[in-house]
Tab-separated table of C-alpha atoms and ligand atoms in Angstrom:
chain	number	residue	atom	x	y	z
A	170	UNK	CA	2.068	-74.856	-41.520
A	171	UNK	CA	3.549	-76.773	-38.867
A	172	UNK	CA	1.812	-75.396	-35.115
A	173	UNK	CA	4.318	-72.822	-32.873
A	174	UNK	CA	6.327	-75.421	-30.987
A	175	UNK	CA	8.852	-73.577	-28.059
A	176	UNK	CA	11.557	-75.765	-27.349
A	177	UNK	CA	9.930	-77.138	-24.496
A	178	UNK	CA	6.926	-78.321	-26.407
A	179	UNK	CA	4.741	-75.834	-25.292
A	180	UNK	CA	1.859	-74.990	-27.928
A	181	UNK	CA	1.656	-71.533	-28.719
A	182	UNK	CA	-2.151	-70.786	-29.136
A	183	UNK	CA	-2.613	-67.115	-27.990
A	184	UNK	CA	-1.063	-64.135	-28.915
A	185	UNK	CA	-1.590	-60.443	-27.496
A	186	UNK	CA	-1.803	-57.856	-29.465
A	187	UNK	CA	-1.341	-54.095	-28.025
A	188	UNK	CA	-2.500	-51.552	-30.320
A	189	UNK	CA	-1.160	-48.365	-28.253
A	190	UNK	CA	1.496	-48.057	-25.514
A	191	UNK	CA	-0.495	-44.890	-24.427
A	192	UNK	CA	-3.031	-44.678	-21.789
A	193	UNK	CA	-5.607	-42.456	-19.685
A	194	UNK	CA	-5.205	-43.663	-16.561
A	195	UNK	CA	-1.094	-43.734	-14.613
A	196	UNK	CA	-1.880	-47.096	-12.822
A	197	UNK	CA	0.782	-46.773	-9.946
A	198	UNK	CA	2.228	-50.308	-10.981
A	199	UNK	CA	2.215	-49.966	-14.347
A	200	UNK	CA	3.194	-46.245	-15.433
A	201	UNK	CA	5.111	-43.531	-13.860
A	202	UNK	CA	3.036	-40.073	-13.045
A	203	UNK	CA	5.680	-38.615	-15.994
A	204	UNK	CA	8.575	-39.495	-17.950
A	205	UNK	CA	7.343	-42.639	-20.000
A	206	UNK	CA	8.101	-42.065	-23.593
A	207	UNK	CA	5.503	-43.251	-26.201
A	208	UNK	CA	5.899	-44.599	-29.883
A	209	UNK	CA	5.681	-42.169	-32.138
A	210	UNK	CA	2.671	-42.347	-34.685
A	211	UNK	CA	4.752	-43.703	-37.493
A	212	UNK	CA	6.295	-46.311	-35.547
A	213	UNK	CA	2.679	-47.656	-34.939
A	214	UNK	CA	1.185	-50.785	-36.943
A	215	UNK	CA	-1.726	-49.490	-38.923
A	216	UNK	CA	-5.091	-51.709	-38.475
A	217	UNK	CA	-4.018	-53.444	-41.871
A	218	UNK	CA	-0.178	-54.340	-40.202
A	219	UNK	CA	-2.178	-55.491	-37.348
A	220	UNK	CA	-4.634	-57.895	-39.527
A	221	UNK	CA	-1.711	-59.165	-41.592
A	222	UNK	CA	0.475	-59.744	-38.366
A	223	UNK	CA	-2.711	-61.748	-36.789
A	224	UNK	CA	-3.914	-63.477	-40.096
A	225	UNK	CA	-0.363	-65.082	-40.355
A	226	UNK	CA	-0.292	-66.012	-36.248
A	227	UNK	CA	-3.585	-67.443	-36.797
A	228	UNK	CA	-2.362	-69.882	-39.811
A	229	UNK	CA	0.494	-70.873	-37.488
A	230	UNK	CA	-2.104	-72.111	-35.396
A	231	UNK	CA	-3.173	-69.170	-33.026
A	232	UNK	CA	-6.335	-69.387	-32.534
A	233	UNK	CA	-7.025	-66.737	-29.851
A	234	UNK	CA	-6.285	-63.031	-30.291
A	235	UNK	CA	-6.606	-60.337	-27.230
A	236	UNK	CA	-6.508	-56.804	-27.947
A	237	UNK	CA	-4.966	-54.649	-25.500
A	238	UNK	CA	-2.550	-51.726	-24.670
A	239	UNK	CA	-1.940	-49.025	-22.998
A	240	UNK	CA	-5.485	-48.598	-23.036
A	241	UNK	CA	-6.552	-50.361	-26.157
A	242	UNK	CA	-10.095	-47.964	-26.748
A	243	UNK	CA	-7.548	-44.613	-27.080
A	244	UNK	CA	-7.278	-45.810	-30.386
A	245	UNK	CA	-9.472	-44.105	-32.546
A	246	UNK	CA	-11.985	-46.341	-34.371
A	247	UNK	CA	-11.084	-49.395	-32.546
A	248	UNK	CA	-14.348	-51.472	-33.431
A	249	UNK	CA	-12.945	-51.230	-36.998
A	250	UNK	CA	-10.363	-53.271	-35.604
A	251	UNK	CA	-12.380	-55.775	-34.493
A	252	UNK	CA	-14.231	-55.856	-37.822
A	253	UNK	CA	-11.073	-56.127	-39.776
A	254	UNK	CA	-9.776	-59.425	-37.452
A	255	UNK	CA	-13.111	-61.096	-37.593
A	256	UNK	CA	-14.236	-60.837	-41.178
A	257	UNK	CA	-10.591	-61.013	-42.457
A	258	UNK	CA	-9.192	-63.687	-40.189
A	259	UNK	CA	-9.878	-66.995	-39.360
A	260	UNK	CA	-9.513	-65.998	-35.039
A	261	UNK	CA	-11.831	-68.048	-32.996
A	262	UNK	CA	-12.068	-65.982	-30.390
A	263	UNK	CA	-11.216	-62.151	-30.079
A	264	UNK	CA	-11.448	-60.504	-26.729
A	265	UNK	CA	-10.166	-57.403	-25.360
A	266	UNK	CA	-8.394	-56.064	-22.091
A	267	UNK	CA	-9.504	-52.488	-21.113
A	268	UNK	CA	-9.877	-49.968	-17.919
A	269	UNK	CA	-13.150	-49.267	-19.402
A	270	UNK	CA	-12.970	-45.677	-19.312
A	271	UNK	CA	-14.100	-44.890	-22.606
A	272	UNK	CA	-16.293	-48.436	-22.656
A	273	UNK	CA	-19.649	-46.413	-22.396
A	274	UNK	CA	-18.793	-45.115	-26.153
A	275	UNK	CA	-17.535	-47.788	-27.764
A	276	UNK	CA	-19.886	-51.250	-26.509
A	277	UNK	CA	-21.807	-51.881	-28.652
A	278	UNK	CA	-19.883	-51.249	-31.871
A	279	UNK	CA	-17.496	-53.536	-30.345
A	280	UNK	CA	-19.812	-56.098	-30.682
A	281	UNK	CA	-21.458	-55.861	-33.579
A	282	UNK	CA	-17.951	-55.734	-34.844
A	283	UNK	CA	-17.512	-59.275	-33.351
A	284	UNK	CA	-15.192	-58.814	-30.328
A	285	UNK	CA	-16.380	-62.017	-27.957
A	286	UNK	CA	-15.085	-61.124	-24.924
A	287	UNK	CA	-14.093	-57.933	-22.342
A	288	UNK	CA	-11.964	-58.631	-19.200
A	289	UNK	CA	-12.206	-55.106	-17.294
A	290	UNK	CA	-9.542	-53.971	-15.068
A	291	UNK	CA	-11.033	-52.496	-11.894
A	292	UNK	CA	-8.282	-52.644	-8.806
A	293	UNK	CA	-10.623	-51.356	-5.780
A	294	UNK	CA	-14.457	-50.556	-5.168
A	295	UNK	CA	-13.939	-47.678	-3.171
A	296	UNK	CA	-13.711	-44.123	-5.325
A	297	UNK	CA	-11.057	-42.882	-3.549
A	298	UNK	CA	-8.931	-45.488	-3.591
A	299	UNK	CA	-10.010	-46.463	-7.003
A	300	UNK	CA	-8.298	-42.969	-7.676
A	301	UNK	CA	-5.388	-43.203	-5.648
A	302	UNK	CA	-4.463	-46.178	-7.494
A	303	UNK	CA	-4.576	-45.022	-11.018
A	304	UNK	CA	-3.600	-41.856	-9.758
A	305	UNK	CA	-6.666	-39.878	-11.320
A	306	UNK	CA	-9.365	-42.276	-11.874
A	307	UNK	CA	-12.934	-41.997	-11.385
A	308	UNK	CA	-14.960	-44.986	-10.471
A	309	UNK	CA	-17.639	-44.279	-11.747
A	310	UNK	CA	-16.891	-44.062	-15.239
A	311	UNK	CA	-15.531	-47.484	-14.748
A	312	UNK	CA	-19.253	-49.043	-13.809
A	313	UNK	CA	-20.554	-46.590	-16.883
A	314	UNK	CA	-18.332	-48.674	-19.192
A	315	UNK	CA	-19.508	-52.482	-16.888
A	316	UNK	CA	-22.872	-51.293	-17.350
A	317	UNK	CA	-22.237	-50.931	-21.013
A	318	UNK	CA	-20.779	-53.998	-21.706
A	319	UNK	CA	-23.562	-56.152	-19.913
A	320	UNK	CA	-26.150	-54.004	-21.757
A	321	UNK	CA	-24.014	-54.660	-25.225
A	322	UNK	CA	-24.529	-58.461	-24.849
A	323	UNK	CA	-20.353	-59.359	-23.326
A	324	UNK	CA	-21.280	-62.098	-21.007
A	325	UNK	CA	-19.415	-63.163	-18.674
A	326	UNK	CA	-18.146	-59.982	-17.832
A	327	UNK	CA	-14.810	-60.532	-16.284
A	328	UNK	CA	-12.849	-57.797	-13.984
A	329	UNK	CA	-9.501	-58.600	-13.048
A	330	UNK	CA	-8.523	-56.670	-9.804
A	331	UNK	CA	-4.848	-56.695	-8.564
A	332	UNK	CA	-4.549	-57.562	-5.094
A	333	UNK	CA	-2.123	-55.815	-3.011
A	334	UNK	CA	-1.297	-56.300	0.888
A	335	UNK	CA	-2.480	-53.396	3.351
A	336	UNK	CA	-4.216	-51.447	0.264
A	337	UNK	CA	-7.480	-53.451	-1.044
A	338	UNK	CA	-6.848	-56.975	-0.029
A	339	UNK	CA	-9.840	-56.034	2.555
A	340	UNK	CA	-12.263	-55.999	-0.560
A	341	UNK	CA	-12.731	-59.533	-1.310
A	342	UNK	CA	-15.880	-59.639	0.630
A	343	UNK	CA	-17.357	-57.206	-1.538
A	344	UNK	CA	-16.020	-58.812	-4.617
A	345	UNK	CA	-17.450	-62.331	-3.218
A	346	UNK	CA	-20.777	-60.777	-2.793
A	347	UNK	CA	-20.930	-59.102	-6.462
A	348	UNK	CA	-20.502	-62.737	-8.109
A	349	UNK	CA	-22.947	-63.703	-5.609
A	350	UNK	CA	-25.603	-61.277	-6.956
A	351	UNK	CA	-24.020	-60.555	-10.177
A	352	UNK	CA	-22.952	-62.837	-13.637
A	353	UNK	CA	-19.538	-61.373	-13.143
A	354	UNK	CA	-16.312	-63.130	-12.930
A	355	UNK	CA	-13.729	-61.288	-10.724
A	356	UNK	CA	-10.307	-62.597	-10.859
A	357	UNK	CA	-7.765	-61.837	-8.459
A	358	UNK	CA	-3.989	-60.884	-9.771
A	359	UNK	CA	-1.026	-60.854	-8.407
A	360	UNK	CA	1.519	-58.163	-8.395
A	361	UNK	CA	4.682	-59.150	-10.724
A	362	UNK	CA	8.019	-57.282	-10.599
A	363	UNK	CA	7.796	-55.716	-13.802
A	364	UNK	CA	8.497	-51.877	-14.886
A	365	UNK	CA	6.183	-49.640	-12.087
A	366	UNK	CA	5.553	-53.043	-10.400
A	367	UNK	CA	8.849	-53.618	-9.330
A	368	UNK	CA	9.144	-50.534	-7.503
A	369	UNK	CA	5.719	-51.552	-5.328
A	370	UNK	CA	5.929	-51.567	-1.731
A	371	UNK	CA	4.448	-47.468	-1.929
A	372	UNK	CA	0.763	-48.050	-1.995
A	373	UNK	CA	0.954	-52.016	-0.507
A	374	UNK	CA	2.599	-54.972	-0.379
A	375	UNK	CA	2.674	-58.003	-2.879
A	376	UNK	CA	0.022	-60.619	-1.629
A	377	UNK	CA	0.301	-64.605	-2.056
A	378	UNK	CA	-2.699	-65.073	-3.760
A	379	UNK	CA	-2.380	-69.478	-3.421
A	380	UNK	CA	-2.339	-68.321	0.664
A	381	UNK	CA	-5.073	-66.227	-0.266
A	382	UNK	CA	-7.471	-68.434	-1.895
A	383	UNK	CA	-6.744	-71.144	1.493
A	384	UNK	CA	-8.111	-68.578	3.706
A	385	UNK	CA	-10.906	-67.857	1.327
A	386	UNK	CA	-12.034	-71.744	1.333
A	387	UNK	CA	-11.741	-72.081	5.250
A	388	UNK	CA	-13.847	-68.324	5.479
A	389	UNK	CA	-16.180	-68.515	2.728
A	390	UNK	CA	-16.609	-72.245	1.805
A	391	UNK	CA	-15.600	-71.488	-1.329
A	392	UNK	CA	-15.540	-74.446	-3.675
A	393	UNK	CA	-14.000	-75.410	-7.439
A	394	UNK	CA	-16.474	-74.149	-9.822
A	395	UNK	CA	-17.031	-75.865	-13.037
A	396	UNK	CA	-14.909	-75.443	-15.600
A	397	UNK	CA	-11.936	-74.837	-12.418
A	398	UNK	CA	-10.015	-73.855	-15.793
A	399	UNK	CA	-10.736	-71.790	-18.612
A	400	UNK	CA	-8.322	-70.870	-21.434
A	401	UNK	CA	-6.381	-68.681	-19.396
A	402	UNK	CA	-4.151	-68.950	-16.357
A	403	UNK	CA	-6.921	-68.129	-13.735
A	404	UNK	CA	-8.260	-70.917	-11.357
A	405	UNK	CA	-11.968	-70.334	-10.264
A	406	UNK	CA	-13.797	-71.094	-7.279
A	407	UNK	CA	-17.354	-69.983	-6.606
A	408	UNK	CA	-19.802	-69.770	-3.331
A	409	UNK	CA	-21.974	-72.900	-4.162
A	410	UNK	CA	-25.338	-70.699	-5.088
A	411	UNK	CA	-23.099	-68.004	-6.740
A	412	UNK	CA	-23.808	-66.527	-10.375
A	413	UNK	CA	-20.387	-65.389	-10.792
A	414	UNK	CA	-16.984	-66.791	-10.430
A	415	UNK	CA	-13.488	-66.136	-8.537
A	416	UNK	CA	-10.491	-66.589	-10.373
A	417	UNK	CA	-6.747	-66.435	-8.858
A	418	UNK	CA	-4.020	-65.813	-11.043
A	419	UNK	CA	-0.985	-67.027	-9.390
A	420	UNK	CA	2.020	-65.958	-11.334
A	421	UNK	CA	4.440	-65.617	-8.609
A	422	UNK	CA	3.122	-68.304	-5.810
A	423	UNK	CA	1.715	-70.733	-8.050
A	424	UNK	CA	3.504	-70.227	-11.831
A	425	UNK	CA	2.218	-71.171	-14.979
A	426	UNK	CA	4.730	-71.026	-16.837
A	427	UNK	CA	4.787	-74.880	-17.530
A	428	UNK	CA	1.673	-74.441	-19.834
A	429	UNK	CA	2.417	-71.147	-21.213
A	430	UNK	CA	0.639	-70.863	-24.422
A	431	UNK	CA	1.159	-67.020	-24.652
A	432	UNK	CA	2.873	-65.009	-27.242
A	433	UNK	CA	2.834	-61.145	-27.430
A	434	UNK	CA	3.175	-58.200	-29.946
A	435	UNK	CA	3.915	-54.666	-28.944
A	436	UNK	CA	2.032	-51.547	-30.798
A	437	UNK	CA	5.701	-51.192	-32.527
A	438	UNK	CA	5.561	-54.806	-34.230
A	439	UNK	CA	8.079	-56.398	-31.554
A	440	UNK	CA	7.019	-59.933	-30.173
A	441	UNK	CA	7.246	-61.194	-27.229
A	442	UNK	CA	7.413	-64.854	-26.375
A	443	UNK	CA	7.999	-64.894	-22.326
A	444	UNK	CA	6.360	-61.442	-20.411
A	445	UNK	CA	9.179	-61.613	-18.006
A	446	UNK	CA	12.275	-61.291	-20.104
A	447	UNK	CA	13.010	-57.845	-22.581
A	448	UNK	CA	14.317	-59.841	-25.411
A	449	UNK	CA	12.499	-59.399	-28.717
A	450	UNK	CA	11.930	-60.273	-32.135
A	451	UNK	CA	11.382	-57.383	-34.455
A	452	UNK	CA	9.017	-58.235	-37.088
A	453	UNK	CA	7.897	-54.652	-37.791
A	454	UNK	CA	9.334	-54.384	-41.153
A	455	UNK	CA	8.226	-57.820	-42.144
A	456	UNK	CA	4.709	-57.222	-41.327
A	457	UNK	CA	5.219	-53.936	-43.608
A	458	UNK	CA	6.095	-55.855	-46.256
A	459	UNK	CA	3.236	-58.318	-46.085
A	460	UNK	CA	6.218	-60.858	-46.242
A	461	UNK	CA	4.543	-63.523	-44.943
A	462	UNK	CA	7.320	-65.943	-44.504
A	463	UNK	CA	9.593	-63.771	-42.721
A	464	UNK	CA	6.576	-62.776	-40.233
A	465	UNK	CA	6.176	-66.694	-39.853
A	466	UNK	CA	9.981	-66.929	-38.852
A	467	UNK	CA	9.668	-64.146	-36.669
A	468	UNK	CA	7.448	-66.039	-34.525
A	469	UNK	CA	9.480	-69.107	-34.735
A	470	UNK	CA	12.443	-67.529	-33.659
A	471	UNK	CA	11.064	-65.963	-30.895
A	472	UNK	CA	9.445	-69.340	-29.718
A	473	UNK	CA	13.316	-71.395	-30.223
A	474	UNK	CA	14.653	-68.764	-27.360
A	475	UNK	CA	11.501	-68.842	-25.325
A	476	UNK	CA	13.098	-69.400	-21.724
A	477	UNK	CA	11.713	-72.368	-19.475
A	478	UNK	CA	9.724	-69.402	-16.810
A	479	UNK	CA	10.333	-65.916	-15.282
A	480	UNK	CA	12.970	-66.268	-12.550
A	481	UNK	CA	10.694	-63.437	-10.433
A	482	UNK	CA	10.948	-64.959	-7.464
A	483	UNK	CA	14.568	-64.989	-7.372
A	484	UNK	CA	15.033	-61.152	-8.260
A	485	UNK	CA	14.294	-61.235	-12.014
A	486	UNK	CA	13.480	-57.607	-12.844
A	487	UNK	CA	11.287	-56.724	-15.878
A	488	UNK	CA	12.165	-53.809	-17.449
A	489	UNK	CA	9.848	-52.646	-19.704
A	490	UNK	CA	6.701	-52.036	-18.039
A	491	UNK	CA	3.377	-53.416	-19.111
A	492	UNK	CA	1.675	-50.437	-20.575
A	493	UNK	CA	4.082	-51.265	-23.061
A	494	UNK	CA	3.924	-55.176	-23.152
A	495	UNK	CA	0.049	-55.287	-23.306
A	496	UNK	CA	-0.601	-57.020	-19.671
B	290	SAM	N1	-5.220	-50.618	-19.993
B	290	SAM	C1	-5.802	-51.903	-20.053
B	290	SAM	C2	-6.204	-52.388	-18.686
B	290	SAM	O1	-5.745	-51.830	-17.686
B	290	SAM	O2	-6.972	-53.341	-18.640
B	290	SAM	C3	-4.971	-52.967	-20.757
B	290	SAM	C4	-3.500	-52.972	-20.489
B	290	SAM	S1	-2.989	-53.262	-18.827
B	290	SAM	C5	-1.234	-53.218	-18.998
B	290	SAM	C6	-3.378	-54.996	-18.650
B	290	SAM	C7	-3.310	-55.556	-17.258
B	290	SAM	O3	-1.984	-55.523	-16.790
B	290	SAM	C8	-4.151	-54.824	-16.232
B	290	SAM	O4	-5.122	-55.703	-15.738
B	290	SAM	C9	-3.162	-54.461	-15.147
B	290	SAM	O5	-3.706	-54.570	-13.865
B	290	SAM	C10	-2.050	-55.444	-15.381
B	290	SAM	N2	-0.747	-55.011	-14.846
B	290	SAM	C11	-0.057	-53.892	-15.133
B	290	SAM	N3	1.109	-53.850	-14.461
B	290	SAM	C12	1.148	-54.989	-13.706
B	290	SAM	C13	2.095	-55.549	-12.784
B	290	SAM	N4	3.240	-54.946	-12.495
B	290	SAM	N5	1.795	-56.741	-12.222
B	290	SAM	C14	0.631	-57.384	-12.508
B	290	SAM	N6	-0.290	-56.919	-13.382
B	290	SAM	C15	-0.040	-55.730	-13.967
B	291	SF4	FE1	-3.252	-47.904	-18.107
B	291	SF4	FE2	-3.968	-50.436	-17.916
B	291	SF4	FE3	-1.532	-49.645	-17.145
B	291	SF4	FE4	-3.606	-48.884	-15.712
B	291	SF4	S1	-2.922	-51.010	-16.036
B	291	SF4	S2	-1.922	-47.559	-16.414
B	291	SF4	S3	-5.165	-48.673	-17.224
B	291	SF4	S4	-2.292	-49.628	-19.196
């Protein structure tokens, strides 16, 4: 079949797949405390919807599949999952975005099932305001899950900390010395204006990570580390003896939306072709089905009205938050 072309040309190589909207942690940009509602169980896709959905994205072409959520481990017998992609897909890659909460449990099933990759969200290194931050959080069930995932093989690690402006933006010496010491890549994120994150300005300020990673050169003599570029959006630099990596992830100072190769589907079987806009596709009762053809259209139709970029930094406001779009 003929590869998932956007009107701008743009490839479509990677899709996200969120297999809850739920989660155990209230991340103060992503969630509110209360209020949020959740899909019901029957609106979920089942693990089979979920292979069918991927097995047809991956004959479009898709060659790398990210599970996450909500908190992708709350749901139950995950590493099944996993199994059920890898053995019953052709997916090059599968990797998985998690808080890492529950990561102590579930490690090494998840890969012996075959997932290749974990990128761990961890937003400060200081308990408190680790749990001020996801509003009940405790660190150090965080490091149980790290610890977990180095022991189960995932290498490199990757933790993707969102940087904000008077809160933990005085941490990056401390995450500069962990990939000094440590195989780790830590990638720094910015804020975007989306659900929760839109509403910022509480805890700390957005911070200009492209300003950021200046002052970091000039401090640190940080320097491009090889690959600069991975198969994601982040840009890493390294200390020259360093183990580990620093990536920046620039969505609002330094967009990316040129090479977007990103498509997503929601625990409800809605895709997503652009993050920043609510429109979607619903290919639910397709995927039910097993109609293959209409699941392929689905994803063409959402790529034809795939918009240029996000218009953030000219008010844009996103909606739905992310516990919902799968990050
Ligand atoms: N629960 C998992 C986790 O936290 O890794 C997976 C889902 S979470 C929605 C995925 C990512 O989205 C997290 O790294 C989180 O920091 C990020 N995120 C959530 N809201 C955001 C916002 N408004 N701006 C930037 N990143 C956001
Ligand atoms: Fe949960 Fe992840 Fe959102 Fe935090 S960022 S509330 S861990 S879904």
């Amino acid at each position: 079949m003929a590869p998932l072309t956007d009107t701008f040309g743009r490839v479509h190589k990677s899709l996200r797949v969120s297999v809850t909207d739920r989660c155990n942690l209230r991340c103060r940009y992503c969630m509110p405390a209360v209020g949020l509602p959740f899909a019901s169980r029957d609106e979920l896709l089942s693990f089979e919807d979920l292979r069918f959905a991927v097995d047809v994205a991956v004959s479009l072409g898709v060659d790398n599949i990210r599970i996450t959520g909500g908190e992708p481990l709350l749901r139950r017998e995950l590493p099944k999952l996993v199994t059920m992609i890898a053995d019953g897909t052709q997916a090059a890659d599968i990797a998985m975005t998690t808080n890492a909460l529950l990561l102590h449990r579930h490690a090494e099933a998840l890969a012996e099932a075959g997932l290749d990759r974990v990128n761990i969200s961890l937003d400060s290194l200081r308990p408190e305001r680790f749990t001020k931050i996801t509003r009940h959080g405790i660190l150090a069930d965080v490091w149980r899950g790290i610890e977990a995932a180095c022991d189960a093989g995932f290498s490199p690690i990757r933790i993707n900390a969102l940087l904000l402006d008077g809160f933990n933006d005085d941490e990056v010496a401390d995450w500069l010395a962990m990939t000094e010491e440590r195989e780790i890549d830590v990638r720094f994120m910015e804020l975007m204006p989306i659900g929760e994150g839109a509403k910022m300005g509480r805890l700390g300020e957005f911070l200009n990570l492209t300003d950021l990673k200046d002052r970091m050169v000039e401090e640190y003599g940080l320097v491009p580390a090889d690959p600069e570029v991975g198969n994601g959006p982040a840009r890493y630099w390294k200390r020259p003896d360093a183990k580990g990596r620093i990536g920046f992830i620039t969505p609002m100072s330094n967009s990316y939306c040129d090479s977007c190769s990103r498509m997503r589907l929601t625990s409800k079987g809605q895709l997503r072709a652009c993050l920043a806009y609510d429109d979607e596709v619903d290919i639910s009762e397709a995927i039910r089905e097993r109609d293959r053809e209409a699941v392929a259209q689905g994803f063409r139709r959402a790529l034809r009205e795939k918009p240029a970029g996000h218009q953030w930094r000219d008010g844009q406001v996103t909606q739905t938050g992310m516990s919902a779009l799968g990050g």
